[in-house]
Short mmCIF file of C-alpha atoms in Angstrom, two decimals:
data_model
loop_
_atom_site.label_atom_id
_atom_site.label_comp_id
_atom_site.label_asym_id
_atom_site.label_seq_id
_atom_site.Cartn_x
_atom_site.Cartn_y
_atom_site.Cartn_z
CA UNK A 1087 91.80 103.95 146.05
CA UNK A 1088 94.25 106.31 147.78
CA UNK A 1089 95.11 109.31 145.63
CA UNK A 1090 98.81 109.74 144.89
CA UNK A 1091 100.26 113.02 146.14
CA UNK A 1092 103.49 114.93 145.71
CA UNK A 1093 105.05 117.89 147.45
CA UNK A 1094 108.16 119.89 148.18
CA UNK A 1095 110.32 120.24 151.30
CA UNK A 1096 111.23 123.87 151.95
CA UNK A 1097 111.85 125.51 155.30
CA UNK A 1098 110.44 129.01 155.82
CA UNK A 1099 113.92 130.40 156.50
CA UNK A 1100 114.87 129.58 152.88
CA UNK A 1101 112.23 131.85 151.35
CA UNK A 1102 113.26 135.33 150.14
CA UNK A 1103 112.98 138.01 152.80
CA UNK A 1104 113.74 141.71 153.15
CA UNK A 1105 115.35 141.18 156.54
CA UNK A 1106 117.78 138.40 155.68
CA UNK A 1107 115.46 135.47 156.42
CA UNK A 1108 112.25 133.99 155.05
CA UNK A 1109 109.06 134.89 156.91
CA UNK A 1110 105.36 134.15 157.21
CA UNK A 1111 104.70 137.05 154.80
CA UNK A 1112 103.86 137.42 151.13
CA UNK A 1113 106.73 135.20 149.93
CA UNK A 1114 105.25 132.28 151.87
CA UNK A 1115 101.84 132.88 150.30
CA UNK A 1116 103.53 133.08 146.88
CA UNK A 1117 105.17 129.70 147.55
CA UNK A 1118 101.74 128.20 148.24
CA UNK A 1119 100.59 129.59 144.88
CA UNK A 1120 103.66 128.05 143.25
CA UNK A 1121 102.81 124.65 144.76
CA UNK A 1122 99.29 124.90 143.35
CA UNK A 1123 100.59 125.87 139.90
CA UNK A 1124 103.05 122.96 140.00
CA UNK A 1125 100.19 120.59 140.88
CA UNK A 1126 101.72 119.74 144.26
CA UNK A 1127 99.59 119.02 147.32
CA UNK A 1128 102.12 118.85 150.18
CA UNK A 1129 104.41 121.46 151.71
CA UNK A 1130 106.85 119.80 154.09
CA UNK A 1131 108.74 122.05 156.49
CA UNK A 1132 111.30 121.61 159.23
CA UNK A 1133 110.56 122.47 162.90
CA UNK A 1134 109.43 126.08 163.41
CA UNK A 1135 110.67 126.55 166.99
CA UNK A 1136 112.88 129.35 168.37
CA UNK A 1137 116.41 128.23 167.62
CA UNK A 1138 119.19 128.22 170.19
CA UNK A 1139 122.94 127.77 169.89
CA UNK A 1140 123.91 126.92 166.32
CA UNK A 1141 120.54 128.15 164.99
CA UNK A 1142 119.39 124.62 164.18
CA UNK A 1143 115.63 123.99 164.03
CA UNK A 1144 116.41 120.72 165.81
CA UNK A 1145 117.84 122.58 168.84
CA UNK A 1146 115.02 124.84 170.03
CA UNK A 1147 114.36 126.68 173.28
CA UNK A 1148 110.90 125.09 173.38
CA UNK A 1149 109.13 122.14 171.79
CA UNK A 1150 105.97 124.25 171.40
CA UNK A 1151 106.97 127.87 170.75
CA UNK A 1152 107.38 129.49 167.34
CA UNK A 1153 110.44 131.21 165.92
CA UNK A 1154 109.95 134.99 166.28
CA UNK A 1155 112.48 135.71 163.52
CA UNK A 1156 109.94 134.30 161.04
CA UNK A 1157 107.39 137.00 161.92
CA UNK A 1158 106.47 139.16 158.93
CA UNK A 1159 107.12 142.83 159.77
CA UNK A 1160 104.97 144.17 156.92
CA UNK A 1161 101.97 142.62 158.64
CA UNK A 1162 102.86 144.54 161.81
CA UNK A 1163 102.64 147.74 159.77
CA UNK A 1164 99.15 146.69 158.64
CA UNK A 1165 98.24 146.22 162.31
CA UNK A 1166 99.71 149.69 163.03
CA UNK A 1167 102.21 148.18 165.44
CA UNK A 1168 105.05 149.50 163.27
CA UNK A 1169 105.36 152.35 160.79
CA UNK A 1170 106.69 151.94 157.26
CA UNK A 1171 109.73 154.07 158.12
CA UNK A 1172 110.59 151.63 160.93
CA UNK A 1173 111.43 149.05 158.26
CA UNK A 1174 114.17 151.13 156.67
CA UNK A 1175 117.09 149.72 158.61
CA UNK A 1176 120.78 150.31 157.96
CA UNK A 1177 121.82 146.69 157.48
CA UNK A 1178 123.21 144.77 154.51
CA UNK A 1179 121.46 141.42 154.61
CA UNK A 1180 122.77 138.50 152.61
CA UNK A 1181 120.64 137.35 149.67
CA UNK A 1182 121.86 133.76 149.72
CA UNK A 1183 122.23 132.74 153.37
CA UNK A 1184 120.88 133.69 156.79
CA UNK A 1185 123.34 135.64 158.93
CA UNK A 1186 121.57 134.95 162.21
CA UNK A 1187 123.42 137.46 164.38
CA UNK A 1188 122.36 140.41 162.21
CA UNK A 1189 118.85 139.05 161.69
CA UNK A 1190 118.24 138.47 165.40
CA UNK A 1191 119.56 141.85 166.51
CA UNK A 1192 117.56 143.74 163.86
CA UNK A 1193 114.26 141.90 164.19
CA UNK A 1194 114.24 141.80 167.99
CA UNK A 1195 114.66 145.58 168.12
CA UNK A 1196 111.68 146.04 165.79
CA UNK A 1197 109.57 143.49 167.63
CA UNK A 1198 110.25 145.31 170.90
CA UNK A 1199 109.15 148.55 169.25
CA UNK A 1200 105.97 146.76 168.16
CA UNK A 1201 105.40 145.63 171.76
CA UNK A 1202 105.67 149.23 173.01
CA UNK A 1203 103.14 150.33 170.40
CA UNK A 1204 100.86 147.41 171.25
CA UNK A 1205 100.80 148.38 174.91
CA UNK A 1206 99.99 152.00 174.04
CA UNK A 1207 97.43 151.14 171.37
CA UNK A 1208 93.70 151.17 172.04
CA UNK A 1209 92.96 148.32 169.64
CA UNK A 1210 90.80 146.32 172.02
CA UNK A 1211 90.13 143.56 169.48
CA UNK A 1212 93.83 142.75 169.14
CA UNK A 1213 94.34 142.96 172.90
CA UNK A 1214 91.41 140.62 173.51
CA UNK A 1215 92.87 138.17 171.00
CA UNK A 1216 96.22 138.38 172.82
CA UNK A 1217 94.59 137.78 176.21
CA UNK A 1218 92.70 134.78 174.86
CA UNK A 1219 95.88 133.39 173.31
CA UNK A 1220 97.71 133.65 176.64
CA UNK A 1221 94.90 131.88 178.49
CA UNK A 1222 94.56 129.11 175.90
CA UNK A 1223 98.29 128.42 175.85
CA UNK A 1224 99.21 129.09 179.47
CA UNK A 1225 100.19 125.44 180.06
CA UNK A 1226 103.45 125.96 178.17
CA UNK A 1227 103.56 129.71 177.45
CA UNK A 1228 103.99 130.89 181.06
CA UNK A 1229 107.00 128.63 181.61
CA UNK A 1230 108.53 129.49 178.25
CA UNK A 1231 108.17 133.26 178.67
CA UNK A 1232 109.71 133.09 182.15
CA UNK A 1233 112.51 130.90 180.81
CA UNK A 1234 113.34 133.37 178.03
CA UNK A 1235 113.16 136.34 180.41
CA UNK A 1236 115.59 134.62 182.76
CA UNK A 1237 117.92 133.84 179.86
CA UNK A 1238 118.04 137.57 179.17
CA UNK A 1239 118.64 138.29 182.86
CA UNK A 1240 121.56 135.84 182.84
CA UNK A 1241 123.09 137.25 179.61
CA UNK A 1242 121.67 134.44 177.45
CA UNK A 1243 123.57 131.71 179.28
CA UNK A 1244 121.98 128.23 179.21
CA UNK A 1245 119.79 127.49 182.22
CA UNK A 1246 122.26 124.95 183.61
CA UNK A 1247 124.74 127.81 184.12
CA UNK A 1248 122.31 129.96 186.14
CA UNK A 1249 122.64 130.35 189.90
CA UNK A 1250 121.25 127.37 191.83
CA UNK A 1251 117.99 128.96 192.99
CA UNK A 1252 116.97 129.57 189.39
CA UNK A 1253 118.55 126.47 187.92
CA UNK A 1254 116.87 124.18 190.47
CA UNK A 1255 113.48 125.93 190.33
CA UNK A 1256 113.27 127.44 193.80
CA UNK A 1257 109.61 128.50 193.88
CA UNK A 1258 110.09 131.48 196.19
CA UNK A 1259 112.97 132.83 194.09
CA UNK A 1260 111.00 132.49 190.86
CA UNK A 1261 107.91 134.17 192.31
CA UNK A 1262 110.01 137.06 193.66
CA UNK A 1263 111.72 137.74 190.33
CA UNK A 1264 108.56 137.78 188.18
CA UNK A 1265 107.67 141.44 188.92
CA UNK A 1266 111.17 142.50 187.87
CA UNK A 1267 110.81 140.56 184.61
CA UNK A 1268 107.18 141.46 183.92
CA UNK A 1269 107.85 143.46 180.74
CA UNK A 1270 110.22 140.87 179.28
CA UNK A 1271 107.79 138.06 180.08
CA UNK A 1272 105.04 140.03 178.32
CA UNK A 1273 107.33 140.55 175.32
CA UNK A 1274 107.90 136.84 174.81
CA UNK A 1275 104.19 136.10 175.11
CA UNK A 1276 103.46 138.93 172.68
CA UNK A 1277 105.79 137.68 169.96
CA UNK A 1278 104.45 134.14 170.34
CA UNK A 1279 100.99 135.60 169.81
CA UNK A 1280 102.15 137.36 166.63
CA UNK A 1281 103.76 134.18 165.33
CA UNK A 1282 100.60 132.20 166.01
CA UNK A 1283 98.35 134.75 164.28
CA UNK A 1284 100.53 134.80 161.17
CA UNK A 1285 101.11 131.05 161.05
CA UNK A 1286 97.44 130.08 161.22
CA UNK A 1287 96.57 132.70 158.60
CA UNK A 1288 99.14 131.15 156.25
CA UNK A 1289 98.01 127.60 157.05
CA UNK A 1290 94.39 128.52 156.34
CA UNK A 1291 95.41 130.00 152.99
CA UNK A 1292 97.33 126.83 152.11
CA UNK A 1293 94.47 124.55 153.14
CA UNK A 1294 91.96 126.58 151.14
CA UNK A 1295 94.23 125.97 148.12
CA UNK A 1296 94.20 122.23 149.00
CA UNK A 1297 97.82 122.28 150.13
CA UNK A 1298 98.52 120.16 153.20
CA UNK A 1299 101.42 121.04 155.48
CA UNK A 1300 103.71 118.33 156.84
CA UNK A 1301 105.31 119.38 160.11
CA UNK A 1302 108.25 117.92 161.95
CA UNK A 1303 108.80 116.85 165.57
CA UNK A 1304 112.42 116.31 166.59
CA UNK A 1305 112.28 113.29 168.89
CA UNK A 1306 114.75 114.93 171.29
CA UNK A 1307 114.59 118.41 172.81
CA UNK A 1308 117.54 120.74 173.32
CA UNK A 1309 119.41 120.62 176.61
CA UNK A 1310 118.95 124.40 176.90
CA UNK A 1311 115.16 124.50 176.66
CA UNK A 1312 112.19 125.32 178.82
CA UNK A 1313 111.17 121.65 178.47
CA UNK A 1314 114.24 120.35 180.31
CA UNK A 1315 114.40 123.24 182.78
CA UNK A 1316 110.81 122.82 183.94
CA UNK A 1317 110.52 119.02 183.62
CA UNK A 1318 113.81 117.52 184.84
CA UNK A 1319 112.01 114.39 186.07
CA UNK A 1320 111.31 113.41 182.45
CA UNK A 1321 115.00 113.12 181.57
CA UNK A 1322 117.91 110.99 182.68
CA UNK A 1323 119.35 113.64 185.03
CA UNK A 1324 120.98 113.33 188.43
CA UNK A 1325 119.64 115.14 191.52
CA UNK A 1326 121.44 118.34 190.46
CA UNK A 1327 119.86 118.30 186.97
CA UNK A 1328 123.06 117.21 185.26
CA UNK A 1329 122.56 114.75 182.40
CA UNK A 1330 123.67 111.19 183.13
CA UNK A 1331 123.92 110.58 179.40
CA UNK A 1332 123.24 112.32 176.09
CA UNK A 1333 122.09 111.31 172.65
CA UNK A 1334 124.04 110.41 169.53
CA UNK A 1335 124.57 107.42 167.29
CA UNK A 1336 127.26 104.75 166.93
CA UNK A 1337 129.78 104.56 164.07
CA UNK A 1338 128.17 103.77 160.72
CA UNK A 1339 128.64 104.33 156.99
CA UNK A 1340 128.07 108.07 157.45
CA UNK A 1341 130.54 108.61 160.29
CA UNK A 1342 133.43 106.36 161.26
CA UNK A 1343 133.54 107.77 164.79
CA UNK A 1344 129.78 108.05 165.37
CA UNK A 1345 127.89 111.24 166.22
CA UNK A 1346 127.56 113.18 169.47
CA UNK A 1347 124.31 115.16 169.44
CA UNK A 1348 124.35 116.19 173.10
CA UNK A 1349 120.58 116.09 173.61
CA UNK A 1350 119.31 114.79 176.97
CA UNK A 1351 117.73 111.33 176.94
CA UNK A 1352 114.16 110.77 178.07
CA UNK A 1353 113.43 108.76 181.19
CA UNK A 1354 110.78 106.55 179.60
CA UNK A 1355 110.12 104.66 182.85
CA UNK A 1356 109.19 107.94 184.56
CA UNK A 1357 107.12 109.05 181.56
CA UNK A 1358 105.15 105.81 181.71
CA UNK A 1359 103.95 106.59 185.26
CA UNK A 1360 101.49 109.17 183.89
CA UNK A 1361 100.82 107.37 180.61
CA UNK A 1362 103.29 109.49 178.61
CA UNK A 1363 101.20 112.65 179.03
CA UNK A 1364 104.12 114.91 178.00
CA UNK A 1365 104.43 113.15 174.66
CA UNK A 1366 100.69 112.99 174.09
CA UNK A 1367 100.33 116.71 174.80
CA UNK A 1368 103.29 117.52 172.55
CA UNK A 1369 101.80 115.59 169.63
CA UNK A 1370 98.34 117.10 170.17
CA UNK A 1371 99.82 120.61 170.14
CA UNK A 1372 101.82 119.87 167.01
CA UNK A 1373 98.76 118.50 165.22
CA UNK A 1374 97.05 121.85 165.70
CA UNK A 1375 99.91 123.48 163.75
CA UNK A 1376 100.15 121.04 160.85
CA UNK A 1377 97.99 118.69 158.81
CA UNK A 1378 100.43 115.78 159.07
CA UNK A 1379 103.44 115.26 161.30
CA UNK A 1380 106.78 113.52 160.80
CA UNK A 1381 108.70 112.46 163.91
CA UNK A 1382 112.40 112.93 163.25
CA UNK A 1383 114.39 109.88 164.42
CA UNK A 1384 111.21 107.93 165.19
CA UNK A 1385 113.50 104.92 165.66
CA UNK A 1386 114.44 106.42 169.03
CA UNK A 1387 111.16 105.22 170.54
CA UNK A 1388 112.29 101.62 170.07
CA UNK A 1389 116.00 101.93 170.73
CA UNK A 1390 118.49 104.72 171.32
CA UNK A 1391 122.23 105.25 171.78
CA UNK A 1392 123.36 106.56 175.15
CA UNK A 1393 126.68 108.36 175.57
CA UNK A 1394 127.79 108.95 179.21
#
């Protein structure tokens, strides 16, 4: 007979945190202990990706990357990538909500300091782990790191507002700009490595306490994401990578006028030509992060609402 289970939904951002946002640090481990004490067996979370405009976990810059603002800075002190005095910052963080502008500015500055120290450090074990991480995840990490570096180059504008050579993936242009962006590309790979190290340590702790983690896949990706930039053929775009239609839902009991989400719509006919490999790879990757996975708006596989 199947054992009945219960759990709690709590996103990591909602945990207490010294820097205005929950992290993968001691508060997350304490929440696992709380679940055990409460005789729960599931921890359900929302997507953990790097959030874009609006800071929604359902509008991420990548379907596979982690949110660097969840990185625990105390752990970076343990790794000697930061000093304790680095963490004394002159900011007044809110105790009851995340003020993303302050959080992002503060944490990015400290993560960049950690990158400088990492490059100068002689900790060969950590550097070998980083190199292995980059090799094992190069299928998505190289594109994502380049995407984020170009966003910085173009003052954080969405990719569809970049100049045409970059927007339309001119190979020669992209190859020529990589040396200029080398340090920024390294930075985004480095913080993904840190996120991965901390996440899997937390997941192992939870699993050892017999807590299973339920992850979340948003069925759609954000328009401003490395997924759409690098894979325009998978979406209902025209030849200039402009969306022919976007996602939403018709009027219902929740909204008299319907909802306009703005996400690009998949081209399922094109996806079928290679047996939906993008989706299969996405689900495989997600299943390495979590024990179970919920697909948000799963209904969209059977039918979806198109808005021109």
